[in-house]
mmCIF file of C-alpha atoms in Angstrom:
data_model
loop_
_atom_site.group_PDB
_atom_site.id
_atom_site.type_symbol
_atom_site.label_atom_id
_atom_site.label_comp_id
_atom_site.label_asym_id
_atom_site.label_seq_id
_atom_site.Cartn_x
_atom_site.Cartn_y
_atom_site.Cartn_z
ATOM 1 C CA MET A 4 -0.315 -0.136 0.013
ATOM 2 C CA SER A 5 1.694 3.436 -0.978
ATOM 3 C CA THR A 6 0.650 6.375 0.700
ATOM 4 C CA SER A 7 -0.181 9.955 -1.147
ATOM 5 C CA ALA A 8 -1.782 13.055 0.444
ATOM 6 C CA GLN A 9 -4.004 13.424 -2.255
ATOM 7 C CA PRO A 10 -3.358 12.149 -5.616
ATOM 8 C CA PHE A 11 -5.610 14.217 -7.783
ATOM 9 C CA THR A 12 -6.647 13.558 -11.292
ATOM 10 C CA PRO A 13 -7.110 16.433 -13.836
ATOM 11 C CA LEU A 14 -10.531 16.959 -15.112
ATOM 12 C CA PRO A 15 -9.697 15.982 -18.770
ATOM 13 C CA ARG A 16 -8.065 12.654 -17.580
ATOM 14 C CA ILE A 17 -11.019 11.335 -15.569
ATOM 15 C CA ALA A 18 -11.971 8.679 -17.956
ATOM 16 C CA GLU A 19 -8.577 7.570 -18.970
ATOM 17 C CA ALA A 20 -8.003 7.208 -14.948
ATOM 18 C CA LEU A 21 -11.251 5.120 -14.435
ATOM 19 C CA ARG A 22 -9.988 2.880 -17.461
ATOM 20 C CA THR A 23 -6.366 2.539 -16.538
ATOM 21 C CA GLN A 24 -6.216 2.676 -12.397
ATOM 22 C CA GLY A 25 -9.920 2.116 -11.571
ATOM 23 C CA TYR A 26 -10.391 5.543 -9.650
ATOM 24 C CA ALA A 27 -10.357 9.159 -9.971
ATOM 25 C CA LEU A 28 -9.891 11.693 -7.080
ATOM 26 C CA VAL A 29 -11.165 14.965 -8.385
ATOM 27 C CA ARG A 30 -10.890 18.604 -6.896
ATOM 28 C CA PRO A 31 -13.895 20.314 -5.643
ATOM 29 C CA GLU A 32 -13.504 22.961 -8.351
ATOM 30 C CA ASP A 33 -13.382 20.245 -11.066
ATOM 31 C CA VAL A 34 -16.325 18.650 -9.513
ATOM 32 C CA ALA A 35 -18.457 21.738 -10.067
ATOM 33 C CA ALA A 36 -16.982 22.206 -13.604
ATOM 34 C CA LEU A 37 -17.822 18.595 -14.526
ATOM 35 C CA ALA A 38 -21.320 19.426 -13.337
ATOM 36 C CA GLY A 39 -21.618 22.799 -14.984
ATOM 37 C CA CYS A 40 -22.056 25.036 -11.812
ATOM 38 C CA THR A 41 -20.196 26.704 -9.039
ATOM 39 C CA VAL A 42 -19.111 25.375 -5.651
ATOM 40 C CA ASP A 43 -21.126 27.659 -4.036
ATOM 41 C CA GLU A 44 -24.312 26.187 -5.769
ATOM 42 C CA LEU A 45 -23.106 22.775 -4.499
ATOM 43 C CA ASP A 46 -22.801 24.300 -1.036
ATOM 44 C CA ALA A 47 -26.284 25.090 -1.221
ATOM 45 C CA LEU A 48 -27.216 21.428 -0.924
ATOM 46 C CA ALA A 49 -25.290 21.076 2.161
ATOM 47 C CA PRO A 50 -27.973 21.894 4.694
ATOM 48 C CA SER A 51 -30.069 19.221 3.809
ATOM 49 C CA TRP A 52 -27.406 16.869 5.743
ATOM 50 C CA ASN A 53 -28.826 18.435 8.828
ATOM 51 C CA ARG A 54 -32.108 16.676 8.230
ATOM 52 C CA LEU A 55 -31.074 13.063 7.646
ATOM 53 C CA ALA A 56 -33.190 10.346 9.398
ATOM 54 C CA PRO A 57 -31.572 7.545 11.904
ATOM 55 C CA ASP A 58 -30.007 4.474 10.088
ATOM 56 C CA LYS A 59 -32.229 1.813 11.843
ATOM 57 C CA TYR A 60 -30.406 -1.319 10.024
ATOM 58 C CA LEU A 61 -26.951 -1.121 11.606
ATOM 59 C CA ARG A 62 -26.206 -4.575 12.629
ATOM 60 C CA ASP A 63 -23.246 -3.860 14.656
ATOM 61 C CA GLY A 64 -25.266 -2.168 17.274
ATOM 62 C CA GLY A 65 -24.232 1.380 16.680
ATOM 63 C CA HIS A 66 -26.131 4.430 16.450
ATOM 64 C CA TYR A 67 -23.735 6.530 14.368
ATOM 65 C CA ARG A 68 -25.212 6.705 10.957
ATOM 66 C CA GLN A 69 -28.184 8.927 9.665
ATOM 67 C CA ARG A 70 -29.046 8.719 5.990
ATOM 68 C CA ARG A 71 -31.591 9.233 3.010
ATOM 69 C CA HIS A 72 -31.781 7.137 0.018
ATOM 70 C CA SER A 73 -33.445 7.744 -3.390
ATOM 71 C CA CYS A 74 -33.101 6.339 -6.784
ATOM 72 C CA PHE A 75 -32.873 7.778 -10.244
ATOM 73 C CA ILE A 76 -32.312 6.865 -14.063
ATOM 74 C CA GLU A 77 -30.217 8.688 -16.222
ATOM 75 C CA ARG A 78 -30.748 8.216 -20.110
ATOM 76 C CA GLN A 79 -29.040 10.446 -22.572
ATOM 77 C CA GLY A 80 -28.526 13.379 -20.464
ATOM 78 C CA VAL A 81 -32.154 13.172 -18.934
ATOM 79 C CA LEU A 82 -32.452 12.210 -15.280
ATOM 80 C CA GLU A 83 -35.656 10.913 -14.204
ATOM 81 C CA GLN A 84 -36.372 9.955 -10.450
ATOM 82 C CA ALA A 85 -37.720 6.483 -10.002
ATOM 83 C CA PRO A 86 -40.588 5.624 -7.476
ATOM 84 C CA HIS A 87 -39.206 5.129 -3.894
ATOM 85 C CA ARG A 88 -37.691 1.654 -3.207
ATOM 86 C CA ALA A 89 -35.694 -0.115 -0.756
ATOM 87 C CA HIS A 90 -31.902 -0.274 -0.659
ATOM 88 C CA TRP A 91 -30.762 -3.896 -1.626
ATOM 89 C CA GLN A 92 -27.226 -5.503 -1.951
ATOM 90 C CA PRO A 93 -26.299 -9.254 -2.052
ATOM 91 C CA VAL A 94 -24.401 -10.666 0.745
ATOM 92 C CA GLU A 95 -21.491 -11.181 -1.613
ATOM 93 C CA TYR A 96 -20.912 -7.441 -1.766
ATOM 94 C CA ASN A 97 -22.224 -6.520 1.731
ATOM 95 C CA ALA A 98 -21.408 -9.138 4.336
ATOM 96 C CA LEU A 99 -22.716 -7.111 7.146
ATOM 97 C CA HIS A 100 -26.117 -5.672 5.562
ATOM 98 C CA GLY A 101 -26.530 -7.731 2.660
ATOM 99 C CA GLY A 102 -29.730 -9.698 1.696
ATOM 100 C CA MET A 103 -32.007 -7.117 3.681
ATOM 101 C CA HIS A 104 -34.565 -4.683 1.996
ATOM 102 C CA ARG A 105 -33.506 -1.348 3.885
ATOM 103 C CA LEU A 106 -35.956 1.069 3.117
ATOM 104 C CA PHE A 107 -34.797 4.791 3.926
ATOM 105 C CA GLU A 108 -36.499 8.083 4.006
ATOM 106 C CA PRO A 109 -36.250 9.710 0.709
ATOM 107 C CA VAL A 110 -33.920 12.604 -0.238
ATOM 108 C CA GLU A 111 -35.930 15.550 0.288
ATOM 109 C CA PRO A 112 -37.821 17.148 -2.849
ATOM 110 C CA ALA A 113 -36.249 20.413 -2.479
ATOM 111 C CA THR A 114 -32.990 18.720 -2.681
ATOM 112 C CA VAL A 115 -33.789 16.556 -5.828
ATOM 113 C CA ALA A 116 -35.116 19.871 -7.728
ATOM 114 C CA HIS A 117 -31.966 21.749 -6.928
ATOM 115 C CA SER A 118 -30.208 22.495 -10.291
ATOM 116 C CA ALA A 119 -26.645 21.640 -8.823
ATOM 117 C CA TRP A 120 -27.760 18.050 -7.396
ATOM 118 C CA GLN A 121 -29.525 17.538 -11.252
ATOM 119 C CA ARG A 122 -26.565 18.551 -12.988
ATOM 120 C CA LEU A 123 -24.132 16.495 -11.155
ATOM 121 C CA LEU A 124 -25.982 13.202 -11.267
ATOM 122 C CA ARG A 125 -26.275 13.936 -15.044
ATOM 123 C CA ALA A 126 -22.640 14.878 -15.289
ATOM 124 C CA LEU A 127 -21.660 11.580 -13.727
ATOM 125 C CA GLY A 128 -23.927 9.810 -16.088
ATOM 126 C CA GLU A 129 -21.982 11.180 -19.028
ATOM 127 C CA VAL A 130 -18.755 9.925 -17.536
ATOM 128 C CA CYS A 131 -19.897 6.542 -17.009
ATOM 129 C CA SER A 132 -21.202 6.510 -20.643
ATOM 130 C CA SER A 133 -17.589 7.730 -21.954
ATOM 131 C CA VAL A 134 -15.965 4.643 -20.166
ATOM 132 C CA LYS A 135 -18.700 1.951 -20.703
ATOM 133 C CA GLY A 136 -20.559 3.046 -23.737
ATOM 134 C CA ARG A 137 -23.939 5.215 -23.907
ATOM 135 C CA GLN A 138 -26.684 3.308 -22.161
ATOM 136 C CA PRO A 139 -29.266 4.191 -19.219
ATOM 137 C CA TRP A 140 -27.766 4.369 -16.029
ATOM 138 C CA PHE A 141 -29.518 3.176 -12.746
ATOM 139 C CA ILE A 142 -28.501 5.653 -9.879
ATOM 140 C CA GLU A 143 -28.926 5.120 -6.141
ATOM 141 C CA ALA A 144 -28.119 8.330 -4.254
ATOM 142 C CA HIS A 145 -27.333 8.056 -0.609
ATOM 143 C CA GLN A 146 -26.884 11.105 1.722
ATOM 144 C CA PHE A 147 -24.863 10.044 4.789
ATOM 145 C CA ARG A 148 -23.785 11.397 7.953
ATOM 146 C CA ILE A 149 -21.467 9.523 10.323
ATOM 147 C CA ASP A 150 -21.289 10.971 13.835
ATOM 148 C CA THR A 151 -19.127 10.350 16.990
ATOM 149 C CA ALA A 152 -21.816 11.033 19.691
ATOM 150 C CA GLU A 153 -20.856 7.220 20.754
ATOM 151 C CA GLY A 154 -17.327 7.960 20.769
ATOM 152 C CA ILE A 155 -16.481 6.606 17.228
ATOM 153 C CA GLY A 156 -18.329 6.512 13.712
ATOM 154 C CA ARG A 157 -17.859 4.022 11.001
ATOM 155 C CA PRO A 158 -18.373 5.233 7.506
ATOM 156 C CA THR A 159 -17.660 1.487 6.077
ATOM 157 C CA PRO A 160 -18.882 -0.784 8.948
ATOM 158 C CA GLU A 161 -18.889 -3.725 6.428
ATOM 159 C CA GLY A 162 -15.031 -3.323 5.811
ATOM 160 C CA ALA A 163 -13.140 -2.949 2.477
ATOM 161 C CA HIS A 164 -15.899 -3.673 -0.303
ATOM 162 C CA ARG A 165 -17.197 -3.514 -3.828
ATOM 163 C CA ASP A 166 -21.023 -2.267 -4.348
ATOM 164 C CA GLY A 167 -22.149 -4.535 -6.921
ATOM 165 C CA VAL A 168 -22.668 -1.579 -9.339
ATOM 166 C CA ASP A 169 -20.464 -0.204 -12.446
ATOM 167 C CA PHE A 170 -19.385 2.919 -10.979
ATOM 168 C CA VAL A 171 -19.345 4.532 -7.498
ATOM 169 C CA ALA A 172 -18.710 8.209 -6.633
ATOM 170 C CA VAL A 173 -17.951 9.090 -2.844
ATOM 171 C CA ILE A 174 -18.274 12.882 -2.406
ATOM 172 C CA LEU A 175 -17.092 14.518 0.703
ATOM 173 C CA VAL A 176 -19.715 17.270 1.729
ATOM 174 C CA GLU A 177 -18.434 18.209 5.498
ATOM 175 C CA ARG A 178 -16.002 17.322 8.042
ATOM 176 C CA HIS A 179 -16.521 18.650 11.408
ATOM 177 C CA ASN A 180 -14.669 18.314 14.400
ATOM 178 C CA VAL A 181 -13.396 14.832 13.470
ATOM 179 C CA LYS A 182 -10.083 12.801 12.871
ATOM 180 C CA GLY A 183 -9.815 9.630 10.721
ATOM 181 C CA GLY A 184 -11.691 8.916 8.064
ATOM 182 C CA GLU A 185 -8.865 7.916 5.683
ATOM 183 C CA THR A 186 -9.903 6.709 2.501
ATOM 184 C CA ARG A 187 -8.394 3.361 0.988
ATOM 185 C CA VAL A 188 -8.546 2.174 -2.472
ATOM 186 C CA PHE A 189 -7.085 -1.514 -3.337
ATOM 187 C CA GLU A 190 -6.770 -3.180 -6.659
ATOM 188 C CA ALA A 191 -9.536 -6.093 -6.611
ATOM 189 C CA ASN A 192 -7.305 -8.400 -8.159
ATOM 190 C CA GLY A 193 -3.740 -7.152 -7.345
ATOM 191 C CA PRO A 194 -1.152 -6.164 -4.620
ATOM 192 C CA ASP A 195 -1.653 -2.071 -5.310
ATOM 193 C CA GLY A 196 -3.205 0.243 -3.201
ATOM 194 C CA LYS A 197 -3.603 3.985 -2.180
ATOM 195 C CA ARG A 198 -4.512 5.755 0.926
ATOM 196 C CA PHE A 199 -5.514 9.279 1.500
ATOM 197 C CA THR A 200 -7.847 11.635 3.284
ATOM 198 C CA MET A 201 -10.523 13.902 1.655
ATOM 199 C CA LEU A 202 -10.436 17.035 3.521
ATOM 200 C CA GLU A 203 -12.095 19.687 1.345
ATOM 201 C CA PRO A 204 -15.951 19.640 0.667
ATOM 202 C CA TRP A 205 -16.995 18.561 -2.882
ATOM 203 C CA THR A 206 -13.850 16.458 -3.211
ATOM 204 C CA MET A 207 -14.899 13.516 -5.147
ATOM 205 C CA LEU A 208 -13.683 9.899 -5.366
ATOM 206 C CA LEU A 209 -14.818 8.083 -8.613
ATOM 207 C CA LEU A 210 -14.587 4.429 -8.843
ATOM 208 C CA ASP A 211 -14.700 1.380 -11.179
ATOM 209 C CA ASP A 212 -16.263 -0.943 -9.098
ATOM 210 C CA GLU A 213 -15.287 -3.829 -10.789
ATOM 211 C CA ALA A 214 -11.626 -3.010 -10.835
ATOM 212 C CA VAL A 215 -11.078 -1.770 -7.106
ATOM 213 C CA ILE A 216 -12.420 -1.983 -3.696
ATOM 214 C CA HIS A 217 -12.667 0.743 -1.127
ATOM 215 C CA GLU A 218 -13.264 1.587 2.470
ATOM 216 C CA SER A 219 -12.858 4.631 4.927
ATOM 217 C CA THR A 220 -11.562 4.296 8.327
ATOM 218 C CA PRO A 221 -13.500 5.261 11.530
ATOM 219 C CA ILE A 222 -13.752 8.543 12.678
ATOM 220 C CA GLN A 223 -13.162 10.107 16.028
ATOM 221 C CA PRO A 224 -14.255 13.486 17.890
ATOM 222 C CA THR A 225 -11.929 16.523 18.216
ATOM 223 C CA GLY A 226 -14.649 18.665 19.528
ATOM 224 C CA ASP A 227 -18.699 18.998 20.007
ATOM 225 C CA ASN A 228 -20.994 17.704 17.232
ATOM 226 C CA GLY A 229 -18.122 15.647 15.313
ATOM 227 C CA HIS A 230 -19.611 14.349 12.158
ATOM 228 C CA ARG A 231 -18.494 13.558 8.429
ATOM 229 C CA ASP A 232 -20.963 13.938 5.524
ATOM 230 C CA THR A 233 -20.987 12.302 2.142
ATOM 231 C CA LEU A 234 -23.018 11.871 -0.772
ATOM 232 C CA VAL A 235 -22.417 8.577 -2.299
ATOM 233 C CA LEU A 236 -23.994 7.681 -5.676
ATOM 234 C CA THR A 237 -23.754 4.544 -7.451
ATOM 235 C CA TYR A 238 -24.310 3.922 -11.095
ATOM 236 C CA ARG A 239 -25.349 0.277 -12.495
ATOM 237 C CA ALA A 240 -26.166 -0.682 -16.121
ATOM 238 C CA GLY A 241 -29.390 -2.734 -16.797
ATOM 239 C CA ALA A 242 -31.145 -2.521 -13.567
ATOM 240 C CA PHE A 243 -31.391 -1.328 -10.103
ATOM 241 C CA GLN A 244 -29.681 -4.161 -7.852
ATOM 242 C CA GLY A 245 -32.300 -7.047 -7.072
ATOM 243 C CA ASP A 246 -34.432 -6.311 -10.196
ATOM 244 C CA ASP A 247 -32.441 -8.563 -12.746
ATOM 245 C CA ALA A 248 -31.713 -11.262 -10.442
#
């Protein structure tokens, strides 16, 4: 495992990086440019993370995660919200929570309607198509808050994993009074790995889910109300997980 502070990928090389190394780490200003908006417009989404609902499905006995979840389909640059549905993963990809139909509170309508949200999800669909060919993309959007009220919070309690999709975007929204939360990316079928900590809001890690596995280390408080907020977007060809079984 090699260590790098933050091995950023230039915006024009994102698709190439996904093809050759399986991931791209993108600066906040490049995420905004990709979406065709400003960082300030992305920041306007952040207050909705203060209104997430408790995750009642944690099997490790913790109470450190809040979240919302909604699904979308992107077709040729057009984004459509799918009817609200449960999140499902097979146990092969999530040994801790796989096999469960977990119905979370949906992303708030005002968040979904925001132009920055719409542009970001569409833009990432275009990136996916540039790597694997133009096709409909079945998107699951997860708003997460991991807090440290119990002394420790686990962004990935399932450990290093794949998600069972084609692409995963992990976008940092806020870090507040925490330490830890190091991101680790490993080759799925090789020895190489990278580790770094995303610090600046709207930094994005984009992953080819077939090529790499990933995890984030636990966080601990450095002050009151410690938490780490992320937006995780998964893109899958063909169908939502569970619909093509």
